[in-house]
Structures are given as C-alpha cells and as structure tokens.
Amino acid sequence: MTQAPPFIPAETVARALTPDALIDQMARALIAFSDGSAPQPLRSSTPLDGDGVMLSMPARFGDIAAVKVVTFCPGNADLGLHTHHAVIVALTADTGIPIAMIDGTLVTTLRTAAASAAAARGVVDQANRIAIIGAGVQGRAHIDAFRHLYPGAQIVVTSRTAANAQALAADSGAKFAETVDAATRDAQIVIACTSARAPVLFDHHIADGALVVSVGAPLPGWRELDSSLLAHGVMADSVAGCNAESGDLLATERQADVEMGAILAGTTAAPTGRVRVFMSGGLAVEDAAAAELILRAEGLLPG
C-alpha cells in the first residue's frame, strides 16, 4: 500500500519561507512564468454560497508540480473565521507521485506579499514612504515584506475601518492615516490589498513617479483602482490572466501591457509615465515555487 504523503503545517511553512528566500523565489517564479518554462493554465473558479468562491490553481515549477485549492468566503469574518483557506498538493514533475500536502493559507499570504516586493524591487530603486490600503491579512504581510525590502522607509496604513488600521499600525510599528489622501501623500509605492467592490484609489491620490500595486481585485466584479489610474502603463503578473479576470481591467475595458517577469528578466522595459501600475492576480506558479522552498527545507527534495 502506498504511504500517504506527509502534511506540512503552517508553523513549518513560516520557518521555511524566510523573506529573503521567498522574495528571490517569487522573482524566479515570475520570470519562469513569462518565459514559458513554468507552465500553468488559467485557474478555474467555482461559486460557493453567498459571495464565496473556490479557485483551483495547478502549475509546474522546476522539479515539482503542484495544485492549490483556495477558498474565499467573505462572510466568514462575521463568524470569527478566516476568510481564506487553502491546501497545496505537491507532486514530482517526472513521475507524478505525491510528495506532500501543504497548508496553503499561509503560503498564499506570504507569497502574495513577496511577489509584490519582488516586482517593486525590479522597478523602484528606493522608497522613503510606502502606503498600504487595507488592514487585513495582506496588509500585515505587505508591511512585513516591504519593511524587509526597504528597511528605512516609513510605512503608512489606512483602511475603510479605521479601528482595524489603527490596530495594525500599533501592532506593526507602521503609521496610521485616517484617509487614503493622507496615506498616499508623497508615497513612492502604494499598495492596495482590500476586499473592495468599488475603486478606492484614484489618479489624484498618487504622486508622480509612484508605483501602484494592486492585489485585492483579481476576479470579475472586484474593484480597487479607478479607470483614471488604469490609463497609465499596466504591468501584470500574467497578462492573459489579468486581462481575463481582473475586475478593474474588465470594468474599464483596459488591457495589461507587459508582464512583470519579462521586466525582471530584462527582456522588456517597464512602462514609463507619471504612474506605473502592477496588477497581481496571483499565480499558481508562485504557489509551486513556494512549495519547492518548503519541500527542500524539509528534506523532501534534494538540494
């Protein structure tokens, strides 16, 4: 009888996915996706009760194949439950034999923020002020990742629920801002990680030369950025994925211009203009790449 693959819990995930290693790995994942060496199809989406959704995300990266099943149930917040849950199944790429099951909830949190940081590192030399819009799990994760990447920068956080932003600021050492205007003033990087269904960021919020990172509107009907911002150059983790799924792009009939992986690889130049936008829909390749780090740290892959 074949032995069941081990389950790797969140505590082990946290030890394996250190900021330096994960940011570098997300850069590699973005590059591999864009150059075609890490294939993945578009994810499938299944509606759940209420506004919930289940996503299935398969990909290959290096020596492993992986599929993540992730759910987002916004009503869980009212029940005192996490809104996101996920599990990753990792398999060998040559034989297809299962290697491990991994708690994917923390993987999703950490790799999303690390991918944002990898993208910012590729197009922003220095940041003195970083604004984060949203005080949930992703807000906290982005504070941690960007503080590691830009240790001298002031990080400012705001949210539509002021109490949440105040609590996050107090706990993380970030500065609290009452409004989006106050948070984004003079910021070189502005990160939107909300659960909004209507735009929260507009062109007038963003300083000249700033980078806007959007991670909170990866599906149709979800919005973070006003069409005035999308008139600028749009970079994406996946042009095809964001053009097919991004609520912001679909609502404005806008198309992403270039993939971040091609920019990081040096094969394509980043857009120029008053503002640059990076849309992160979330890639299965990122999950597979994070899983590879975990498996190597646990001795389940050689090297």
Coordinates of N, CA, C and O in Angstrom, one line a residue, residues 3-97:
Q3 N 2.2 4.7 0.9 CA 2.1 5.6 2.1 C 1.5 6.9 1.8 O 1.9 7.5 0.7
A4 N 0.7 7.5 2.6 CA 0.1 8.8 2.4 C 1.2 9.8 2.5 O 2.1 9.7 3.4
P5 N 1.1 10.9 1.7 CA 2.1 11.9 1.8 C 2.0 12.7 3.1 O 0.9 12.8 3.6
P6 N 3.1 13.2 3.6 CA 3.0 14.0 4.9 C 2.3 15.3 4.7 O 2.2 15.8 3.6
F7 N 1.7 15.8 5.8 CA 1.1 17.1 5.8 C 2.0 18.1 6.4 O 2.5 17.8 7.5
I8 N 2.3 19.2 5.8 CA 3.2 20.2 6.3 C 2.3 21.4 6.8 O 1.6 22.1 6.1
P9 N 2.4 21.6 8.1 CA 1.5 22.7 8.7 C 2.1 24.1 8.6 O 3.2 24.3 8.1
A10 N 1.3 25.0 9.0 CA 1.6 26.5 8.8 C 2.9 26.8 9.6 O 3.7 27.7 9.1
E11 N 3.1 26.2 10.7 CA 4.3 26.5 11.5 C 5.6 26.2 10.7 O 6.6 26.9 10.7
T12 N 5.6 25.1 10.0 CA 6.7 24.7 9.2 C 6.8 25.6 8.0 O 7.9 26.0 7.6
V13 N 5.7 26.0 7.4 CA 5.7 26.9 6.3 C 6.4 28.2 6.7 O 7.2 28.8 6.0
A14 N 6.0 28.7 7.9 CA 6.6 30.0 8.3 C 8.1 29.9 8.5 O 8.8 30.9 8.2
R15 N 8.6 28.8 9.0 CA 10.0 28.7 9.2 C 10.8 28.6 7.8 O 11.9 29.1 7.7
A16 N 10.1 28.0 6.9 CA 10.8 27.7 5.6 C 10.8 29.0 4.7 O 11.8 29.2 3.9
L17 N 9.7 29.8 4.7 CA 9.6 30.9 3.8 C 10.1 32.2 4.4 O 9.3 33.1 4.8
T18 N 11.4 32.3 4.5 CA 12.0 33.5 5.1 C 11.9 34.6 4.0 O 11.9 34.3 2.8
P19 N 11.9 35.8 4.4 CA 11.7 36.9 3.4 C 12.7 37.0 2.3 O 12.3 37.1 1.1
D20 N 14.0 36.9 2.6 CA 15.0 36.9 1.5 C 14.8 35.8 0.5 O 14.8 36.0 -0.7
A21 N 14.6 34.6 1.0 CA 14.5 33.4 0.1 C 13.2 33.5 -0.7 O 13.2 33.2 -1.9
L22 N 12.1 34.0 0.0 CA 10.8 34.0 -0.7 C 10.7 35.1 -1.8 O 10.2 34.9 -2.9
I23 N 11.3 36.2 -1.5 CA 11.3 37.3 -2.5 C 12.1 36.9 -3.7 O 11.6 37.1 -4.8
D24 N 13.3 36.4 -3.5 CA 14.1 35.9 -4.6 C 13.3 34.8 -5.4 O 13.4 34.8 -6.6
Q25 N 12.7 33.9 -4.7 CA 12.0 32.8 -5.3 C 10.8 33.3 -6.1 O 10.5 32.8 -7.2
M26 N 10.1 34.3 -5.6 CA 9.0 34.9 -6.4 C 9.5 35.6 -7.6 O 8.8 35.6 -8.7
A27 N 10.6 36.2 -7.6 CA 11.2 36.8 -8.8 C 11.5 35.7 -9.8 O 11.2 35.9 -11.0
R28 N 12.1 34.6 -9.4 CA 12.3 33.5 -10.3 C 11.0 32.9 -10.8 O 10.9 32.6 -12.0
A29 N 10.0 32.9 -10.0 CA 8.7 32.3 -10.5 C 8.1 33.2 -11.5 O 7.6 32.7 -12.6
L30 N 8.1 34.5 -11.3 CA 7.6 35.5 -12.3 C 8.3 35.4 -13.6 O 7.7 35.4 -14.7
I31 N 9.6 35.3 -13.6 CA 10.4 35.2 -14.8 C 10.1 33.8 -15.5 O 9.9 33.8 -16.7
A32 N 10.1 32.8 -14.7 CA 9.8 31.4 -15.3 C 8.4 31.4 -16.0 O 8.3 30.8 -17.0
F33 N 7.5 32.0 -15.3 CA 6.1 32.0 -16.0 C 6.2 32.8 -17.3 O 5.6 32.3 -18.3
S34 N 6.8 34.0 -17.3 CA 6.8 34.8 -18.5 C 7.6 34.2 -19.6 O 7.3 34.4 -20.8
D35 N 8.7 33.4 -19.3 CA 9.5 32.8 -20.4 C 9.0 31.4 -20.8 O 9.5 30.8 -21.7
G36 N 7.9 31.0 -20.2 CA 7.3 29.7 -20.6 C 7.9 28.5 -20.0 O 7.4 27.4 -20.2
S37 N 8.9 28.6 -19.1 CA 9.5 27.4 -18.5 C 8.7 26.9 -17.3 O 9.0 25.8 -16.8
A38 N 7.7 27.6 -16.8 CA 6.9 27.2 -15.7 C 5.4 27.3 -16.1 O 4.8 28.3 -15.9
P39 N 4.9 26.3 -16.8 CA 3.6 26.4 -17.4 C 2.5 26.3 -16.3 O 2.6 25.6 -15.3
Q40 N 1.4 27.0 -16.6 CA 0.2 26.9 -15.8 C -1.0 27.3 -16.7 O -0.9 28.2 -17.5
P41 N -2.1 26.7 -16.5 CA -3.3 27.1 -17.2 C -4.0 28.3 -16.4 O -3.6 28.5 -15.3
L42 N -5.0 28.9 -17.0 CA -5.8 29.8 -16.2 C -6.5 29.0 -15.1 O -7.0 27.9 -15.3
R43 N -6.6 29.6 -13.9 CA -7.3 28.9 -12.8 C -8.8 28.8 -13.1 O -9.4 29.6 -13.8
S44 N -9.4 27.8 -12.5 CA -10.9 27.7 -12.6 C -11.5 28.2 -11.3 O -10.9 28.1 -10.2
S45 N -12.7 28.7 -11.5 CA -13.4 29.4 -10.4 C -14.8 28.7 -10.2 O -15.5 28.5 -11.2
T46 N -15.1 28.3 -9.0 CA -16.4 27.7 -8.7 C -17.1 28.5 -7.6 O -16.5 28.8 -6.5
P47 N -18.3 29.0 -7.9 CA -19.0 29.8 -6.9 C -19.4 29.0 -5.6 O -19.7 27.8 -5.8
L48 N -19.3 29.6 -4.5 CA -19.8 28.9 -3.2 C -20.9 29.7 -2.7 O -21.4 30.7 -3.3
D49 N -21.5 29.4 -1.6 CA -22.6 30.1 -1.0 C -22.3 31.5 -0.7 O -21.1 31.9 -0.4
G50 N -23.3 32.4 -0.8 CA -23.1 33.8 -0.6 C -22.2 34.4 -1.7 O -22.3 34.1 -2.9
D51 N -21.1 35.1 -1.3 CA -20.2 35.7 -2.2 C -18.9 34.8 -2.3 O -17.9 35.3 -2.8
G52 N -18.9 33.6 -1.7 CA -17.8 32.8 -1.7 C -17.3 32.2 -3.1 O -18.1 32.1 -4.0
V53 N -16.1 31.9 -3.2 CA -15.5 31.3 -4.4 C -14.4 30.3 -4.1 O -13.7 30.5 -3.1
M54 N -14.4 29.3 -4.9 CA -13.3 28.3 -4.8 C -12.5 28.3 -6.1 O -13.0 28.3 -7.1
L55 N -11.2 28.5 -5.9 CA -10.3 28.5 -7.1 C -9.4 27.3 -7.1 O -8.9 26.9 -6.0
S56 N -9.2 26.7 -8.3 CA -8.3 25.6 -8.4 C -7.1 26.1 -9.3 O -7.3 26.6 -10.4
M57 N -5.9 25.9 -8.8 CA -4.7 26.5 -9.4 C -3.6 25.5 -9.6 O -2.7 25.4 -8.7
P58 N -3.4 24.9 -10.8 CA -2.3 24.0 -11.0 C -1.1 24.6 -11.7 O -1.3 25.6 -12.5
A59 N 0.1 24.1 -11.5 CA 1.2 24.7 -12.2 C 2.4 23.7 -12.0 O 2.4 22.8 -11.2
R60 N 3.4 23.9 -12.8 CA 4.7 23.2 -12.7 C 5.8 24.2 -12.5 O 5.8 25.3 -13.1
F61 N 6.7 23.9 -11.5 CA 7.9 24.8 -11.3 C 9.1 23.9 -11.0 O 9.0 23.2 -10.0
G62 N 10.1 23.9 -11.8 CA 11.2 23.1 -11.6 C 10.9 21.6 -11.5 O 10.3 21.0 -12.4
D63 N 11.3 20.9 -10.4 CA 11.1 19.5 -10.3 C 9.7 19.1 -9.7 O 9.5 17.9 -9.6
I64 N 8.9 20.1 -9.5 CA 7.6 19.7 -8.9 C 6.4 20.2 -9.7 O 6.5 21.2 -10.4
A65 N 5.3 19.5 -9.5 CA 4.0 20.0 -10.0 C 3.2 20.2 -8.7 O 3.4 19.6 -7.7
A66 N 2.3 21.2 -8.8 CA 1.5 21.5 -7.6 C 0.1 22.0 -8.0 O 0.0 22.6 -9.1
V67 N -0.8 21.7 -7.2 CA -2.2 22.3 -7.4 C -2.6 22.9 -6.0 O -2.6 22.2 -5.0
K68 N -3.1 24.1 -6.1 CA -3.7 24.7 -4.9 C -5.2 24.8 -5.0 O -5.6 25.3 -6.1
V69 N -5.9 24.5 -4.0 CA -7.3 24.7 -3.9 C -7.5 25.8 -2.8 O -7.1 25.6 -1.7
V70 N -8.0 26.9 -3.2 CA -8.2 28.0 -2.2 C -9.6 28.5 -2.2 O -10.3 28.6 -3.3
T71 N -10.1 28.8 -1.1 CA -11.5 29.3 -1.0 C -11.4 30.7 -0.3 O -10.6 31.0 0.5
F72 N -12.3 31.6 -0.8 CA -12.5 32.9 -0.2 C -14.0 33.1 0.1 O -14.9 33.1 -0.8
C73 N -14.3 33.2 1.4 CA -15.7 33.3 1.9 C -15.8 34.5 2.8 O -15.5 34.5 4.0
P74 N -16.1 35.7 2.2 CA -16.1 36.9 3.0 C -17.0 36.9 4.2 O -16.7 37.6 5.2
G75 N -18.1 36.1 4.1 CA -19.0 36.0 5.3 C -18.4 35.4 6.5 O -18.9 35.5 7.6
N76 N -17.2 34.7 6.3 CA -16.6 34.1 7.5 C -16.1 35.1 8.5 O -16.0 34.8 9.7
A77 N -15.9 36.4 8.1 CA -15.4 37.4 9.0 C -16.5 37.6 10.1 O -16.1 37.9 11.3
D78 N -17.7 37.5 9.7 CA -18.8 37.8 10.7 C -19.0 36.6 11.7 O -19.6 36.7 12.7
L79 N -18.4 35.4 11.3 CA -18.4 34.2 12.1 C -17.1 34.1 13.0 O -17.0 33.1 13.7
G80 N -16.2 35.0 12.9 CA -15.0 34.9 13.6 C -14.0 33.9 12.9 O -13.1 33.4 13.6
L81 N -14.2 33.6 11.6 CA -13.4 32.7 10.9 C -12.5 33.4 9.9 O -12.9 34.5 9.4
H82 N -11.4 32.8 9.5 CA -10.6 33.3 8.4 C -11.4 33.3 7.1 O -12.2 32.4 6.8
T83 N -11.2 34.3 6.3 CA -11.9 34.4 5.0 C -11.3 33.5 4.0 O -11.9 33.1 3.0
H84 N -10.0 33.2 4.1 CA -9.3 32.4 3.1 C -8.8 31.1 3.7 O -8.3 31.1 4.8
H85 N -9.0 30.0 3.0 CA -8.4 28.7 3.3 C -7.9 28.1 2.1 O -8.4 28.2 1.0
A86 N -6.8 27.3 2.3 CA -6.1 26.7 1.1 C -5.3 25.5 1.5 O -4.8 25.4 2.6
V87 N -5.2 24.6 0.5 CA -4.3 23.5 0.7 C -3.6 23.3 -0.7 O -4.1 23.5 -1.7
I88 N -2.3 22.9 -0.6 CA -1.5 22.7 -1.8 C -1.1 21.2 -1.8 O -0.6 20.7 -0.8
V89 N -1.3 20.5 -2.9 CA -0.8 19.2 -3.1 C 0.4 19.3 -4.1 O 0.3 19.8 -5.2
A90 N 1.6 18.8 -3.6 CA 2.8 18.9 -4.4 C 3.2 17.4 -4.8 O 3.1 16.5 -4.0
L91 N 3.6 17.3 -6.1 CA 3.9 16.0 -6.7 C 5.2 16.2 -7.5 O 5.6 17.2 -7.9
T92 N 5.9 15.0 -7.7 CA 7.1 15.1 -8.5 C 6.6 15.3 -10.0 O 5.6 14.8 -10.5
A93 N 7.4 16.2 -10.7 CA 7.1 16.5 -12.0 C 7.4 15.4 -13.0 O 6.8 15.3 -14.1
D94 N 8.3 14.4 -12.6 CA 8.6 13.4 -13.6 C 7.7 12.2 -13.5 O 7.3 11.6 -14.5
T95 N 7.4 11.8 -12.2 CA 6.5 10.6 -12.0 C 5.1 10.9 -11.6 O 4.3 10.0 -11.6
G96 N 4.9 12.1 -11.1 CA 3.5 12.5 -10.7 C 3.2 11.9 -9.3 O 2.0 11.9 -8.9
I97 N 4.2 11.4 -8.6 CA 3.9 10.8 -7.3 C 3.8 12.0 -6.2 O 4.6 12.9 -6.2

